[in-house]
Coordinates of C-alpha atoms and ligand atoms in Angstrom, one line a residue:
Chain A
M110 CA -30.9 12.6 -18.3
D111 CA -33.9 12.0 -19.7
L112 CA -35.0 9.7 -22.4
D113 CA -36.9 11.2 -25.7
F114 CA -40.0 9.2 -24.3
E115 CA -39.7 10.8 -21.3
K116 CA -39.5 14.6 -22.6
P117 CA -43.0 15.4 -22.0
L118 CA -43.1 14.3 -18.5
E119 CA -39.6 16.5 -18.0
A120 CA -41.9 19.6 -19.7
I121 CA -44.6 19.3 -17.0
E122 CA -41.9 18.4 -14.3
Q123 CA -40.3 21.7 -15.1
R124 CA -43.6 23.7 -15.2
I125 CA -44.1 22.6 -11.7
A126 CA -41.0 23.2 -10.3
E127 CA -41.4 26.9 -11.9
L128 CA -44.9 27.2 -10.1
K129 CA -43.5 26.0 -6.6
A130 CA -40.7 28.6 -6.7
L131 CA -43.0 31.4 -7.5
N132 CA -45.3 30.2 -4.6
N133 CA -42.3 30.6 -2.1
R134 CA -41.6 34.4 -3.0
A135 CA -44.5 36.2 -4.3
D136 CA -47.8 36.8 -2.4
V137 CA -49.7 34.9 -5.4
N138 CA -50.8 31.2 -4.9
F139 CA -50.5 28.7 -7.2
D140 CA -51.7 25.7 -5.4
T141 CA -54.8 24.8 -7.7
E142 CA -52.5 24.9 -10.7
I143 CA -49.9 22.9 -9.2
A144 CA -52.3 20.4 -8.4
A145 CA -53.8 20.2 -11.5
L146 CA -50.4 19.8 -13.3
E147 CA -49.4 17.0 -10.6
R148 CA -52.7 15.3 -11.7
K149 CA -51.4 15.8 -15.6
L150 CA -48.1 14.5 -14.7
Q151 CA -49.5 11.4 -12.8
T152 CA -51.8 10.6 -16.1
A153 CA -49.0 11.2 -18.6
S154 CA -46.6 9.2 -16.9
K155 CA -49.1 6.3 -16.4
R156 CA -49.6 6.5 -20.3
V157 CA -46.0 6.8 -21.3
Y158 CA -44.7 3.8 -19.0
A159 CA -47.8 1.6 -19.5
K160 CA -46.9 1.1 -23.3
L161 CA -43.3 1.1 -23.3
T162 CA -41.9 -0.3 -26.5
P163 CA -39.2 -2.7 -26.0
W164 CA -36.6 -0.6 -27.4
E165 CA -37.7 2.0 -24.8
T166 CA -37.2 -0.7 -22.3
V167 CA -33.8 -1.1 -23.3
Q168 CA -33.4 2.6 -22.8
I169 CA -34.4 2.3 -19.3
A170 CA -32.2 -0.8 -18.4
R171 CA -29.4 1.1 -19.4
H172 CA -30.2 4.2 -18.1
A173 CA -27.2 6.2 -16.5
E174 CA -28.7 6.6 -13.1
R175 CA -30.2 3.2 -12.9
P176 CA -29.0 1.8 -9.6
L177 CA -25.8 -0.7 -9.9
L178 CA -24.5 -3.6 -8.1
R179 CA -22.9 -1.1 -5.5
D180 CA -26.0 0.7 -4.8
Y181 CA -27.6 -2.7 -3.8
I182 CA -25.0 -3.5 -1.8
Q183 CA -25.2 -0.6 -0.1
G184 CA -28.9 -0.3 0.2
L185 CA -29.5 -3.9 1.0
C186 CA -26.3 -5.0 3.0
S187 CA -25.4 -4.3 6.7
E188 CA -21.9 -5.9 6.1
F189 CA -19.9 -6.7 2.6
I190 CA -16.4 -8.5 2.7
E191 CA -15.2 -8.3 -0.8
L192 CA -13.1 -11.4 -1.9
H193 CA -10.7 -10.6 -4.6
G194 CA -9.0 -12.8 -7.5
D195 CA -9.3 -15.8 -9.6
R196 CA -6.3 -17.3 -8.1
C197 CA -4.9 -17.7 -11.7
F198 CA -4.5 -14.7 -13.3
G199 CA -5.9 -11.3 -11.6
D200 CA -8.9 -9.6 -9.9
D201 CA -11.3 -8.4 -12.9
Q202 CA -13.5 -5.8 -11.6
G203 CA -16.4 -6.6 -14.3
I204 CA -17.3 -9.0 -11.8
I205 CA -17.1 -8.7 -8.0
G206 CA -18.2 -10.7 -4.9
G207 CA -17.8 -11.7 -1.4
F208 CA -19.5 -12.4 1.8
A209 CA -22.6 -10.2 2.5
T210 CA -25.2 -9.9 5.2
L211 CA -28.3 -9.1 3.2
R212 CA -31.0 -7.8 5.5
D213 CA -31.0 -10.8 8.2
Q214 CA -29.4 -13.4 5.6
R215 CA -25.8 -14.2 5.2
V216 CA -25.1 -14.9 1.7
M217 CA -22.1 -15.2 -1.1
L218 CA -23.2 -12.1 -3.2
I219 CA -21.7 -11.8 -6.7
G220 CA -22.7 -9.6 -9.7
H221 CA -21.5 -7.7 -12.5
Q222 CA -20.3 -4.1 -11.9
K223 CA -20.7 -1.3 -14.2
G224 CA -19.3 1.5 -12.4
K225 CA -20.6 5.1 -11.8
T226 CA -17.8 7.6 -12.6
I227 CA -15.7 7.3 -15.7
E228 CA -12.8 5.8 -13.6
E229 CA -14.8 3.3 -12.2
K230 CA -16.3 2.4 -15.5
I231 CA -13.0 1.8 -17.5
K232 CA -11.9 -0.1 -14.1
A233 CA -14.9 -2.1 -14.3
N234 CA -14.7 -2.3 -18.2
F235 CA -18.3 -0.9 -18.2
G236 CA -19.4 -4.4 -16.6
M237 CA -17.8 -6.4 -19.4
A238 CA -16.2 -9.2 -17.5
S239 CA -13.3 -11.2 -18.8
P240 CA -12.4 -14.8 -17.9
D241 CA -10.9 -13.9 -14.8
G242 CA -13.9 -12.5 -13.7
Y243 CA -15.9 -15.4 -14.3
R244 CA -13.3 -17.8 -12.7
K245 CA -13.3 -15.4 -9.5
A246 CA -17.3 -15.7 -9.4
M247 CA -17.0 -19.5 -9.7
R248 CA -14.3 -19.8 -7.0
L249 CA -16.8 -17.8 -4.9
M250 CA -19.7 -20.2 -5.5
H251 CA -17.5 -22.8 -4.5
L252 CA -16.5 -21.4 -1.1
A253 CA -20.2 -21.0 -0.8
A254 CA -21.0 -24.3 -1.3
K255 CA -18.3 -25.3 1.2
Y256 CA -19.7 -23.4 3.9
K257 CA -23.0 -23.9 3.0
L258 CA -24.1 -20.1 2.1
P259 CA -26.8 -19.6 -0.4
I260 CA -25.6 -17.5 -3.4
V261 CA -27.2 -14.3 -4.8
S262 CA -25.9 -13.1 -8.3
F263 CA -26.9 -9.6 -9.7
I264 CA -26.9 -9.8 -13.6
D265 CA -26.1 -6.4 -15.5
T266 CA -23.9 -6.4 -18.4
P267 CA -23.9 -5.6 -21.8
G268 CA -21.9 -9.0 -22.4
A269 CA -18.5 -11.0 -21.9
Y270 CA -15.8 -8.8 -22.9
P271 CA -14.8 -9.2 -26.4
G272 CA -10.9 -8.4 -26.3
F273 CA -7.7 -10.0 -27.4
E274 CA -6.7 -11.0 -23.8
A275 CA -10.1 -12.2 -22.8
E276 CA -10.0 -14.9 -25.7
A277 CA -6.3 -15.6 -24.9
R278 CA -7.2 -16.4 -21.4
G279 CA -10.3 -18.6 -22.7
Q280 CA -13.7 -16.5 -22.4
A281 CA -15.5 -19.3 -24.0
E282 CA -14.0 -22.1 -21.5
A283 CA -14.4 -19.8 -18.2
I284 CA -18.0 -19.3 -19.4
A285 CA -18.7 -22.9 -20.2
R286 CA -17.1 -24.1 -16.9
N287 CA -19.3 -21.7 -14.7
L288 CA -22.4 -23.2 -16.6
T289 CA -21.4 -26.9 -16.0
E290 CA -20.2 -26.2 -12.4
M291 CA -23.3 -23.9 -11.4
S292 CA -25.4 -26.7 -12.4
L293 CA -24.1 -28.9 -9.4
L294 CA -23.9 -26.2 -6.9
P295 CA -25.5 -28.0 -3.5
V296 CA -26.8 -24.5 -2.1
P297 CA -29.6 -22.0 -3.2
V298 CA -28.8 -19.9 -6.2
V299 CA -30.9 -16.7 -6.5
V300 CA -30.3 -14.8 -9.5
I301 CA -31.5 -11.2 -10.5
V302 CA -31.4 -9.4 -13.9
T303 CA -31.2 -5.7 -12.5
G304 CA -30.2 -4.2 -15.9
E305 CA -28.9 -5.7 -19.0
G306 CA -29.0 -9.4 -19.1
G307 CA -26.2 -9.5 -22.4
S308 CA -26.0 -13.0 -23.6
G309 CA -23.3 -15.4 -22.7
G310 CA -22.1 -13.0 -20.3
A311 CA -25.4 -13.0 -18.5
I312 CA -25.9 -16.6 -18.3
G313 CA -22.1 -16.9 -17.1
I314 CA -23.2 -16.6 -13.8
G315 CA -27.0 -17.0 -14.2
V316 CA -27.9 -20.6 -13.5
G317 CA -30.3 -20.2 -10.7
N318 CA -33.0 -22.3 -8.8
V319 CA -35.0 -18.9 -9.6
V320 CA -34.2 -16.2 -11.9
L321 CA -35.9 -13.0 -10.9
M322 CA -35.8 -9.7 -13.1
L323 CA -36.7 -6.1 -12.5
S324 CA -39.6 -5.0 -14.5
N325 CA -37.8 -2.7 -16.8
A326 CA -34.6 -5.0 -17.2
V327 CA -33.8 -6.8 -20.6
Y328 CA -32.5 -10.4 -21.2
S329 CA -31.4 -11.4 -24.5
V330 CA -29.1 -13.9 -26.9
I331 CA -27.7 -10.6 -28.6
S332 CA -27.9 -7.1 -28.3
P333 CA -30.7 -5.3 -30.3
E334 CA -28.0 -3.5 -32.3
G335 CA -26.1 -6.9 -32.8
C336 CA -29.2 -8.6 -34.0
A337 CA -30.2 -5.8 -36.5
S338 CA -26.6 -5.4 -38.3
I339 CA -26.5 -9.3 -38.8
L340 CA -30.3 -10.0 -39.8
W341 CA -31.4 -6.6 -41.1
R342 CA -28.2 -5.6 -41.9
D343 CA -28.6 -2.3 -40.3
G344 CA -28.0 -1.6 -37.0
S345 CA -30.1 1.2 -36.8
K346 CA -33.1 -1.3 -37.3
A347 CA -32.4 -1.9 -33.5
P348 CA -35.7 -1.3 -32.3
L349 CA -37.4 -3.7 -34.7
A350 CA -35.2 -6.2 -33.3
A351 CA -35.5 -5.5 -29.7
S352 CA -39.4 -6.5 -30.4
A353 CA -38.8 -9.7 -32.5
L354 CA -36.2 -10.7 -29.8
K355 CA -39.0 -10.6 -26.9
I356 CA -36.2 -9.5 -24.4
T357 CA -38.4 -7.8 -21.9
A358 CA -39.5 -9.2 -18.2
A359 CA -43.2 -10.1 -19.1
A360 CA -42.2 -11.8 -22.4
L361 CA -39.2 -14.0 -20.6
Q362 CA -41.8 -14.8 -17.9
E363 CA -44.1 -16.2 -20.7
Q364 CA -40.9 -18.3 -22.1
G365 CA -40.7 -19.9 -18.5
V366 CA -37.0 -18.1 -18.3
I367 CA -38.1 -15.7 -15.4
D368 CA -39.4 -16.9 -12.2
E369 CA -40.8 -13.5 -10.7
I370 CA -40.7 -9.8 -12.0
I371 CA -40.0 -7.4 -9.5
L372 CA -42.0 -4.2 -10.2
E373 CA -40.4 -1.0 -10.5
P374 CA -41.4 2.1 -9.3
E375 CA -43.4 4.3 -11.8
G376 CA -41.1 5.5 -14.5
G377 CA -38.5 3.1 -13.6
A378 CA -35.8 2.4 -11.0
H379 CA -33.8 5.5 -11.8
R380 CA -36.8 7.6 -11.0
N381 CA -36.9 6.1 -7.2
P382 CA -33.6 3.8 -6.8
A383 CA -34.7 3.4 -2.9
A384 CA -37.9 1.7 -3.7
A385 CA -36.2 -0.4 -6.8
I386 CA -33.8 -1.6 -4.2
N387 CA -36.1 -2.2 -1.3
A388 CA -38.5 -4.2 -3.7
T389 CA -35.5 -6.2 -5.2
G390 CA -34.7 -6.8 -1.4
D391 CA -38.0 -8.1 -0.6
A392 CA -38.0 -10.6 -3.3
I393 CA -34.4 -11.9 -2.8
V394 CA -35.1 -12.5 0.9
E395 CA -38.4 -14.3 0.1
Q396 CA -36.7 -16.6 -2.4
L397 CA -33.8 -17.2 0.2
R398 CA -36.4 -18.2 2.8
R399 CA -38.2 -20.6 0.8
L400 CA -35.2 -22.4 -0.7
K401 CA -33.0 -22.6 2.4
K402 CA -35.6 -25.1 3.6
I403 CA -34.8 -27.6 0.5
S404 CA -32.1 -30.5 0.5
S405 CA -29.2 -30.0 -1.4
K406 CA -30.1 -32.8 -3.9
R407 CA -33.3 -31.1 -4.6
L408 CA -32.1 -28.1 -5.3
I409 CA -29.7 -29.5 -7.7
E410 CA -32.5 -31.6 -9.6
Q411 CA -34.9 -28.4 -9.6
R412 CA -32.3 -26.3 -11.1
Y413 CA -31.8 -29.2 -13.7
E414 CA -35.5 -29.4 -14.6
K415 CA -36.1 -25.5 -14.8
F416 CA -33.4 -25.2 -17.8
S417 CA -34.0 -28.6 -19.3
K418 CA -37.7 -27.7 -19.5
I419 CA -36.6 -24.5 -21.7
G420 CA -36.8 -25.4 -25.4
R421 CA -38.3 -28.9 -24.4
F422 CA -40.0 -30.5 -27.7
K423 CA -43.5 -30.8 -27.7
K424 CA -45.5 -32.2 -30.5
Chain B
M140 CA -21.8 -16.4 -83.4
A141 CA -21.3 -14.7 -79.8
W142 CA -23.6 -17.2 -78.3
F143 CA -21.4 -19.9 -79.5
R144 CA -18.3 -18.7 -78.1
K145 CA -19.9 -18.0 -74.7
S146 CA -21.5 -21.3 -74.6
A147 CA -18.1 -23.2 -75.4
R148 CA -16.4 -21.1 -72.6
Q149 CA -19.1 -22.1 -70.4
R150 CA -18.7 -25.8 -71.2
H151 CA -14.9 -25.8 -70.3
E152 CA -15.6 -24.0 -67.3
T153 CA -17.9 -26.4 -66.2
L154 CA -15.8 -29.3 -67.3
D155 CA -12.8 -27.5 -65.1
E156 CA -15.1 -27.4 -62.1
D157 CA -15.9 -31.1 -62.5
L158 CA -12.6 -31.9 -62.6
W159 CA -10.8 -30.1 -60.1
T160 CA -11.1 -28.8 -56.6
I161 CA -9.4 -25.5 -56.0
C162 CA -8.2 -25.4 -52.3
P163 CA -9.8 -22.2 -50.7
S164 CA -6.5 -21.8 -48.8
C165 CA -3.8 -22.4 -50.8
K166 CA -5.3 -22.0 -54.5
V167 CA -3.8 -25.5 -55.8
H168 CA -5.7 -27.5 -57.9
T169 CA -6.6 -31.3 -57.0
Y170 CA -8.6 -33.8 -59.2
K171 CA -12.1 -33.8 -57.3
Q172 CA -11.7 -37.6 -57.0
E173 CA -8.5 -37.4 -55.3
W174 CA -10.3 -34.5 -53.1
Q175 CA -13.1 -36.5 -52.2
A176 CA -10.8 -39.8 -51.5
G177 CA -8.8 -37.5 -49.5
L178 CA -11.5 -36.6 -47.2
K179 CA -11.9 -33.3 -48.5
V180 CA -8.7 -32.5 -47.0
C181 CA -5.9 -30.5 -49.3
P182 CA -3.1 -32.8 -50.1
K183 CA -1.0 -29.8 -50.6
C184 CA -1.6 -27.6 -47.4
N185 CA -3.6 -29.7 -45.1
Y186 CA -6.8 -27.5 -45.3
H187 CA -10.0 -29.4 -43.6
E188 CA -12.8 -28.5 -46.0
R189 CA -16.2 -28.3 -43.9
I190 CA -18.1 -31.5 -44.1
G191 CA -21.9 -32.5 -43.2
C192 CA -22.9 -34.4 -40.3
M193 CA -23.8 -37.3 -42.5
E194 CA -20.2 -37.8 -43.6
R195 CA -18.7 -37.2 -40.4
R196 CA -20.7 -39.9 -38.9
D197 CA -19.5 -42.4 -41.9
L198 CA -16.1 -41.5 -41.0
L199 CA -16.2 -42.7 -37.3
V200 CA -18.6 -45.2 -37.1
D201 CA -18.7 -48.8 -37.7
S202 CA -20.6 -49.4 -40.9
G203 CA -24.2 -50.7 -40.0
T204 CA -23.9 -49.8 -36.3
W205 CA -25.5 -46.2 -36.7
R206 CA -29.0 -45.8 -35.0
E207 CA -30.5 -42.3 -34.8
Y208 CA -31.7 -41.1 -31.5
A209 CA -34.1 -38.2 -30.7
G210 CA -34.5 -37.8 -34.4
H211 CA -38.3 -36.8 -33.8
V212 CA -36.8 -33.4 -32.4
T213 CA -37.1 -30.9 -34.8
T214 CA -37.0 -26.8 -35.2
S215 CA -39.6 -25.1 -33.4
D216 CA -40.5 -21.1 -33.4
P217 CA -40.9 -20.1 -30.0
L218 CA -40.8 -16.1 -30.8
N219 CA -42.9 -16.3 -34.3
F220 CA -39.7 -14.5 -35.2
S221 CA -39.4 -12.2 -38.5
D222 CA -36.7 -10.4 -40.0
A223 CA -35.8 -8.3 -42.9
K224 CA -35.8 -11.6 -44.8
G225 CA -39.3 -13.0 -43.8
P226 CA -40.4 -15.4 -40.8
Y227 CA -37.8 -17.8 -39.4
S228 CA -40.4 -20.6 -39.8
E229 CA -39.8 -20.2 -43.8
K230 CA -35.9 -20.2 -43.2
A231 CA -35.9 -23.3 -41.4
A232 CA -38.4 -25.1 -43.3
A233 CA -36.0 -24.2 -46.3
A234 CA -32.8 -25.4 -44.3
K235 CA -34.7 -28.6 -43.7
A236 CA -35.2 -29.2 -47.3
K237 CA -31.7 -28.0 -48.3
T238 CA -29.9 -30.6 -46.0
G239 CA -32.7 -33.2 -45.4
L240 CA -31.8 -32.7 -41.6
S241 CA -34.2 -32.2 -38.8
E242 CA -32.2 -29.7 -36.8
S243 CA -28.5 -28.3 -37.0
V244 CA -27.2 -31.7 -35.1
L245 CA -27.4 -35.2 -35.9
T246 CA -27.8 -37.4 -32.6
G247 CA -27.5 -41.4 -32.0
D248 CA -25.6 -44.4 -31.2
G249 CA -22.7 -46.4 -33.1
K250 CA -19.7 -48.2 -32.5
I251 CA -16.2 -47.3 -32.7
N252 CA -14.1 -50.3 -33.4
G253 CA -16.5 -52.2 -31.4
I254 CA -17.1 -49.6 -28.6
P255 CA -20.7 -48.5 -28.3
V256 CA -20.5 -44.5 -28.1
S257 CA -23.3 -41.9 -28.3
F258 CA -22.9 -39.0 -30.5
A259 CA -24.4 -35.3 -31.4
I260 CA -22.7 -34.3 -34.7
M261 CA -23.4 -30.7 -35.7
D262 CA -23.9 -29.5 -39.4
F263 CA -23.0 -26.1 -40.7
S264 CA -25.1 -26.1 -43.8
F265 CA -27.9 -26.0 -41.6
L266 CA -28.2 -22.6 -40.5
G267 CA -24.5 -22.1 -39.6
G268 CA -25.0 -24.9 -37.1
S269 CA -26.5 -22.7 -34.8
L270 CA -27.6 -23.8 -31.2
S271 CA -31.6 -23.5 -31.0
G272 CA -34.0 -25.1 -28.8
G273 CA -34.3 -28.0 -30.8
A274 CA -30.6 -28.6 -31.3
G275 CA -30.1 -28.1 -27.4
E276 CA -32.9 -30.7 -26.8
K277 CA -31.3 -33.3 -29.0
I278 CA -27.8 -33.0 -27.5
T279 CA -29.2 -32.9 -23.8
L280 CA -31.7 -35.9 -24.4
T281 CA -28.8 -37.5 -26.1
A282 CA -26.4 -36.9 -23.0
E283 CA -29.1 -38.3 -20.7
H284 CA -29.5 -41.5 -23.0
A285 CA -25.5 -42.0 -23.0
G286 CA -25.7 -41.6 -19.1
R287 CA -28.2 -44.1 -18.7
H288 CA -26.5 -46.6 -20.9
R289 CA -22.9 -45.5 -19.6
W290 CA -21.9 -45.0 -22.8
P291 CA -19.2 -42.4 -24.0
F292 CA -20.5 -39.4 -25.5
I293 CA -19.0 -37.5 -28.3
I294 CA -20.2 -34.0 -29.8
I295 CA -18.5 -32.9 -32.8
S296 CA -19.1 -29.2 -33.0
A297 CA -19.0 -27.0 -36.4
S298 CA -21.3 -23.8 -35.3
G299 CA -21.7 -20.0 -35.3
G300 CA -23.3 -19.7 -32.2
A301 CA -26.5 -19.5 -30.5
R302 CA -29.6 -19.0 -33.1
M303 CA -30.7 -15.5 -32.4
H304 CA -34.3 -16.4 -34.3
E305 CA -35.1 -18.1 -31.0
G306 CA -34.0 -15.5 -28.6
I307 CA -33.7 -16.5 -25.0
V308 CA -34.3 -20.1 -25.6
S309 CA -31.2 -20.4 -27.7
L310 CA -29.2 -18.7 -24.9
M311 CA -30.7 -20.9 -22.3
Q312 CA -29.6 -24.1 -24.3
M313 CA -25.9 -23.3 -23.3
A314 CA -27.0 -23.9 -19.5
K315 CA -29.1 -26.4 -20.5
T316 CA -26.6 -28.7 -22.2
C317 CA -23.8 -27.5 -19.8
A318 CA -26.1 -29.3 -17.0
A319 CA -26.3 -32.6 -19.1
I320 CA -22.4 -32.6 -19.6
A321 CA -22.2 -32.3 -15.8
R322 CA -24.5 -35.0 -15.1
L323 CA -22.2 -37.2 -17.1
N324 CA -19.5 -36.1 -15.1
E325 CA -21.1 -37.1 -11.9
L326 CA -21.7 -40.7 -13.3
D327 CA -17.9 -40.9 -14.7
V328 CA -19.3 -41.2 -18.1
P329 CA -16.6 -40.1 -20.8
Y330 CA -17.4 -37.2 -22.9
I331 CA -15.1 -36.4 -25.4
S332 CA -15.5 -33.0 -27.4
I333 CA -14.3 -32.5 -31.2
L334 CA -14.2 -28.9 -32.4
T335 CA -14.4 -28.5 -36.4
D336 CA -14.4 -25.4 -38.3
P337 CA -15.9 -23.1 -36.8
T338 CA -16.8 -23.4 -33.2
T339 CA -17.6 -20.2 -32.0
G340 CA -19.7 -18.2 -29.9
G341 CA -22.3 -19.9 -27.6
V342 CA -21.3 -23.2 -28.7
S343 CA -17.6 -22.6 -27.8
A344 CA -18.7 -21.1 -24.3
S345 CA -20.8 -24.1 -23.3
F346 CA -20.3 -27.9 -24.2
A347 CA -17.9 -27.7 -26.8
M348 CA -15.0 -26.6 -24.3
M349 CA -16.0 -28.9 -21.5
G350 CA -14.9 -32.3 -23.0
D351 CA -12.8 -34.3 -20.6
I352 CA -10.8 -34.3 -23.8
N353 CA -10.9 -31.4 -26.2
I354 CA -10.0 -32.4 -30.1
A355 CA -9.8 -30.2 -32.8
E356 CA -9.2 -30.3 -36.7
P357 CA -5.9 -28.6 -38.2
R358 CA -6.8 -24.8 -38.5
A359 CA -10.3 -25.1 -37.4
L360 CA -11.6 -21.3 -36.2
I361 CA -12.3 -21.7 -32.5
G362 CA -13.2 -18.6 -30.4
F363 CA -15.8 -16.6 -28.1
A364 CA -16.3 -13.2 -29.7
G365 CA -15.9 -12.7 -33.6
R366 CA -12.8 -11.2 -35.1
R367 CA -14.5 -8.2 -36.3
V368 CA -16.2 -7.5 -33.2
I369 CA -12.7 -7.9 -31.3
E370 CA -10.9 -5.4 -33.8
E371 CA -13.4 -2.9 -33.5
T372 CA -13.6 -3.3 -29.4
I373 CA -9.8 -3.1 -29.3
K374 CA -9.0 -0.8 -32.6
Q375 CA -6.1 -3.3 -33.3
K376 CA -5.6 -5.8 -36.0
L377 CA -5.3 -9.3 -34.7
P378 CA -2.8 -12.0 -35.5
D379 CA -3.5 -14.5 -38.6
D380 CA -3.4 -17.4 -36.3
F381 CA -5.9 -15.9 -33.6
Q382 CA -8.4 -18.2 -32.7
T383 CA -7.2 -20.8 -34.6
A384 CA -7.2 -24.5 -33.2
E385 CA -3.1 -24.3 -33.0
Y386 CA -3.5 -20.9 -31.0
L387 CA -5.9 -22.7 -28.6
L388 CA -3.7 -25.7 -28.2
E389 CA -0.7 -23.5 -27.6
H390 CA -3.1 -21.4 -24.7
G391 CA -3.8 -24.6 -23.2
F392 CA -7.8 -24.9 -24.1
I393 CA -7.3 -28.1 -26.7
D394 CA -5.6 -31.4 -25.8
H395 CA -4.5 -32.7 -29.5
I396 CA -5.2 -31.6 -32.9
V397 CA -6.1 -34.6 -35.1
A398 CA -6.2 -34.7 -39.0
R399 CA -9.6 -35.9 -40.1
K400 CA -8.4 -39.3 -41.5
D401 CA -6.7 -40.1 -38.2
M402 CA -9.8 -39.0 -36.1
K403 CA -11.6 -42.5 -35.8
E404 CA -8.1 -44.2 -34.6
F405 CA -7.3 -41.8 -32.3
L406 CA -10.7 -41.5 -30.7
H407 CA -10.4 -45.4 -30.5
R408 CA -7.3 -45.0 -28.7
V409 CA -8.5 -42.7 -26.2
L410 CA -11.5 -44.4 -25.2
Q411 CA -9.7 -47.7 -24.4
Y412 CA -8.5 -45.8 -21.6
S413 CA -12.0 -45.1 -20.3
Q414 CA -13.3 -48.6 -20.6
K415 CA -13.1 -51.0 -17.7
H416 CA -9.8 -52.1 -17.1
Ligands
LIG248 ZN1 -4.5 -26.0 -49.8

């Protein structure tokens, strides 16, 4: 599946594939042509990806082949012992978590799960967690505090689930409690926005000592479509809203919300998932090594300072 | 003589509007004076009209004891945001001019029957009471100030949620204010949340739900997602009482529903349990 702005690249790629196929069976040689096309592809893709609009970045962040939580777990963790249930109501699949050995680090890993196949997507509610998911995450984070395990939290959600049951069981309370209790966690909390950082549903597991973000991920107070339909009274103005909301990694780093941008391979994580996952692993491990040297007291203070600085009034 | 008849009718209607308040809920007419004297609550059906932060303060705080805190904090425009209707900075300036407020929340200290308390009182008439960088900053500074003095902290919410014109900065205020509430908890400083119509979105999903005691006004709209969004998602009509204060009480998220006229007395009774015994 290619995105609109990727179509010119797709055309070149196809031509290269055709020539390569001919090279294999005919006694003609297209090596020169192929090399030229490959150079052309490189320049073209540099041009396309160097000036992605915020709306195009949203498309990449939501790309169907973008690596998801299970891919990160598979790629980075030699062991993952999933822990289930919120001990109140159920075992939401919009957020999962458990003990993980990430490279050489034992951690409590939590994150939004979107699902790959249609069955998985439905089970995970497309990454839109219910209160039970937020409560399960908080239970695991408290367990991490007890076992002195650092917490690694992967964010990738369109938002918290806007459903009848979710409201009845206290979506607002569940998120509010996580925000409050995460601020006092005595262990390092590393947050990574890997795809979509959808509003309250994202920050609900997003109170970290550091917040990392993949270069084509987005993080926003409201979806561009939602913002456009309210402020422009026209959902199709989403590209405008995406620009106005300043939701890209670079813009968020400027606003002091993101501490580090993890560079994706050219074309986005979906074009080379292994490289994106690897870079993410490197960044997480580096942060864990640094944060593990800091006292609990200082970790709590530093997290408080990080968030209280955002929106601090200056005049 | 058409102009004469028209103006006579207009005069009649003006007279009507001057004298009566029509309850938006039950449509019963009440004398304006009676409506005001009843604290803008319908004597027939107990509908609580939205009121401003100054009116709320005057209802709760002992006269002559109010001192504003963090009043210097006002709206910023971190994104240089503009939408179909023009720049956000102009919208914010208009809201300030209309309401006379510097932000969507009024913060300060006052006494409730002699007990010193710090307050953050939201005002729906200022851009829908939305939570912005400025509003989050005022709430956080006042919570820290209450903590230093060991004064109980009361937030009265009236908000549609985060102010999207400030983008991620607004979203982060949810975490920032909750962290400030967590610090009050660590200090054993009481925090009471009063949820009024409406308390939704990012405000319901942050400090408003985190009171030691959550109190709501009758029939206030309280919820995370908007009714229309939920109905579109689940493809079903929602029950009428969904997301009302009464619904939340029934579902365990509210301790008490208290009528406006009884609020100060109720707060006083509750606060006495938190004072040194
Ligand atoms: Zn009425």
